[in-house]
Coordinates of C-alpha atoms in Angstrom, one line a residue:
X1 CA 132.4 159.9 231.7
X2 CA 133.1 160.1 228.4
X3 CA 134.2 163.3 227.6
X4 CA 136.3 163.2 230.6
X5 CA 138.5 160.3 229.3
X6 CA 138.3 161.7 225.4
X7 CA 141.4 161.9 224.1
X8 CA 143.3 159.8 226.6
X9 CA 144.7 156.1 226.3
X10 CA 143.1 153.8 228.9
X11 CA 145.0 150.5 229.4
X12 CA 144.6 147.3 231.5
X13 CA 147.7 145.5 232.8
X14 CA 147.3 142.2 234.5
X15 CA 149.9 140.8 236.9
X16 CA 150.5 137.5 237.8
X17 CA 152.2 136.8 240.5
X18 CA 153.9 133.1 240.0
X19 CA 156.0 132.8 242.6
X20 CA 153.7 133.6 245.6
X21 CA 155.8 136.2 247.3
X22 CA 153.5 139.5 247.9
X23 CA 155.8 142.3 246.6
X24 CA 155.3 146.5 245.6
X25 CA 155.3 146.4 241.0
X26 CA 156.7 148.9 239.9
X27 CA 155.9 149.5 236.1
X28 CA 157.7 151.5 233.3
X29 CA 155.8 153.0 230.4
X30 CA 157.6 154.3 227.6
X31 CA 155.6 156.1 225.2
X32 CA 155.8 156.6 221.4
X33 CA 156.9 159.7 221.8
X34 CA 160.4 158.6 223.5
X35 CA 159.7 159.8 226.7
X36 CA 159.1 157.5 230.0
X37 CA 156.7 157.3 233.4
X38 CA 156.7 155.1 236.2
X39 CA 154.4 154.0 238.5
X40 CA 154.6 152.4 241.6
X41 CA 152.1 150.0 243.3
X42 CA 151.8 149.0 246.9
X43 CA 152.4 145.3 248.0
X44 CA 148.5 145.9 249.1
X45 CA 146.8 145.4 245.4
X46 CA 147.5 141.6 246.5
X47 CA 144.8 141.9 249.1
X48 CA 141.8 140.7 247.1
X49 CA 143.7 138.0 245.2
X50 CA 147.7 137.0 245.5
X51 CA 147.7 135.3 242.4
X52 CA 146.7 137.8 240.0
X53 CA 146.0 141.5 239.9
X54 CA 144.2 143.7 237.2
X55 CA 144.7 147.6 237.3
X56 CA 143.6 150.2 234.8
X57 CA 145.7 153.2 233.7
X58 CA 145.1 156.4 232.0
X59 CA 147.6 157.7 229.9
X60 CA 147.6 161.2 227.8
X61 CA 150.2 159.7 225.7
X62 CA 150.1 156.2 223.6
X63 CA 152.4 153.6 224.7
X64 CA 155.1 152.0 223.2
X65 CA 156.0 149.1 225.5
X66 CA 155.2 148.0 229.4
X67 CA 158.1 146.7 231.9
X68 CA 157.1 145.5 235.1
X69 CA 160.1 145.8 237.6
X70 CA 162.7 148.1 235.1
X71 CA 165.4 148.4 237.6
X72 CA 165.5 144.7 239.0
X73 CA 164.6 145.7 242.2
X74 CA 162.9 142.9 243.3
X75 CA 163.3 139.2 242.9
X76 CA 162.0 137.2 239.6
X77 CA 162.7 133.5 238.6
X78 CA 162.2 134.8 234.9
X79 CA 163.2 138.2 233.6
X80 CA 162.1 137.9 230.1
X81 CA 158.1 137.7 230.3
X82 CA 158.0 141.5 232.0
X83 CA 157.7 143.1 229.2
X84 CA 155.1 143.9 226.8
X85 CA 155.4 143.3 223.8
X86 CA 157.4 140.1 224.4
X87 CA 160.9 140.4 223.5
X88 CA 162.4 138.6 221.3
X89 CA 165.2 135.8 222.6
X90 CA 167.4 133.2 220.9
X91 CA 166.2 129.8 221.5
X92 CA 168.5 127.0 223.1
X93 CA 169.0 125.5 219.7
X94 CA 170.0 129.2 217.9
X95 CA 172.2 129.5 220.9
X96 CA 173.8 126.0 220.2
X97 CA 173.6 126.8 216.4
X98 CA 175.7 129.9 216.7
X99 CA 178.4 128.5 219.6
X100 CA 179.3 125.5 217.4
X101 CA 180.0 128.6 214.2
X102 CA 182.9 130.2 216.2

């Protein structure tokens, strides 16, 4: 098993699903190297457990960043934590700090 996965990039997403609704996840990789893959997972990894969901990946490349749900194709209360690493967003009081400059 070893040297099968040697020289390959395993990871482990984990998926909560907040809101309840059972829906596909689609996730976008983008790799150090610039380039991108997607792949797409049935609404039927909620089987086992609605809540939350773990699936491994092997990847020949090293990633850059995760996004679940790239094209907005499905709904989501909150955007901004389907991304790995977290992006970085103004807090309410930067956003009042910089509307009261202008």
């Amino acid at each position: 098993m070893r040297k099968q996965l040697s020289g390959k990039n395993i990871y482990k997403v984990t998926i909560k699903n907040i809101g309840g609704l059972v829906m596909p996840v689609t996730i976008e990789w983008v790799f150090t190297d610039g380039t991108k893959a997607i792949d797409k997972l049935q609404a039927q990894i909620w089987r086992r457990n609605e809540y939350i969901v773990t699936q491994t990946f092997v990847k020949y490349k090293k990633v850059e960043t995760v996004s679940l749900d790239p094209n907005f194709e499905f709904p989501d209360s909150d955007v901004f934590n389907n991304t790995f690493p977290k992006l970085e967003r103004a807090s309410e009081f930067e956003k009042f700090k910089n509307n009261n400059r202008k």
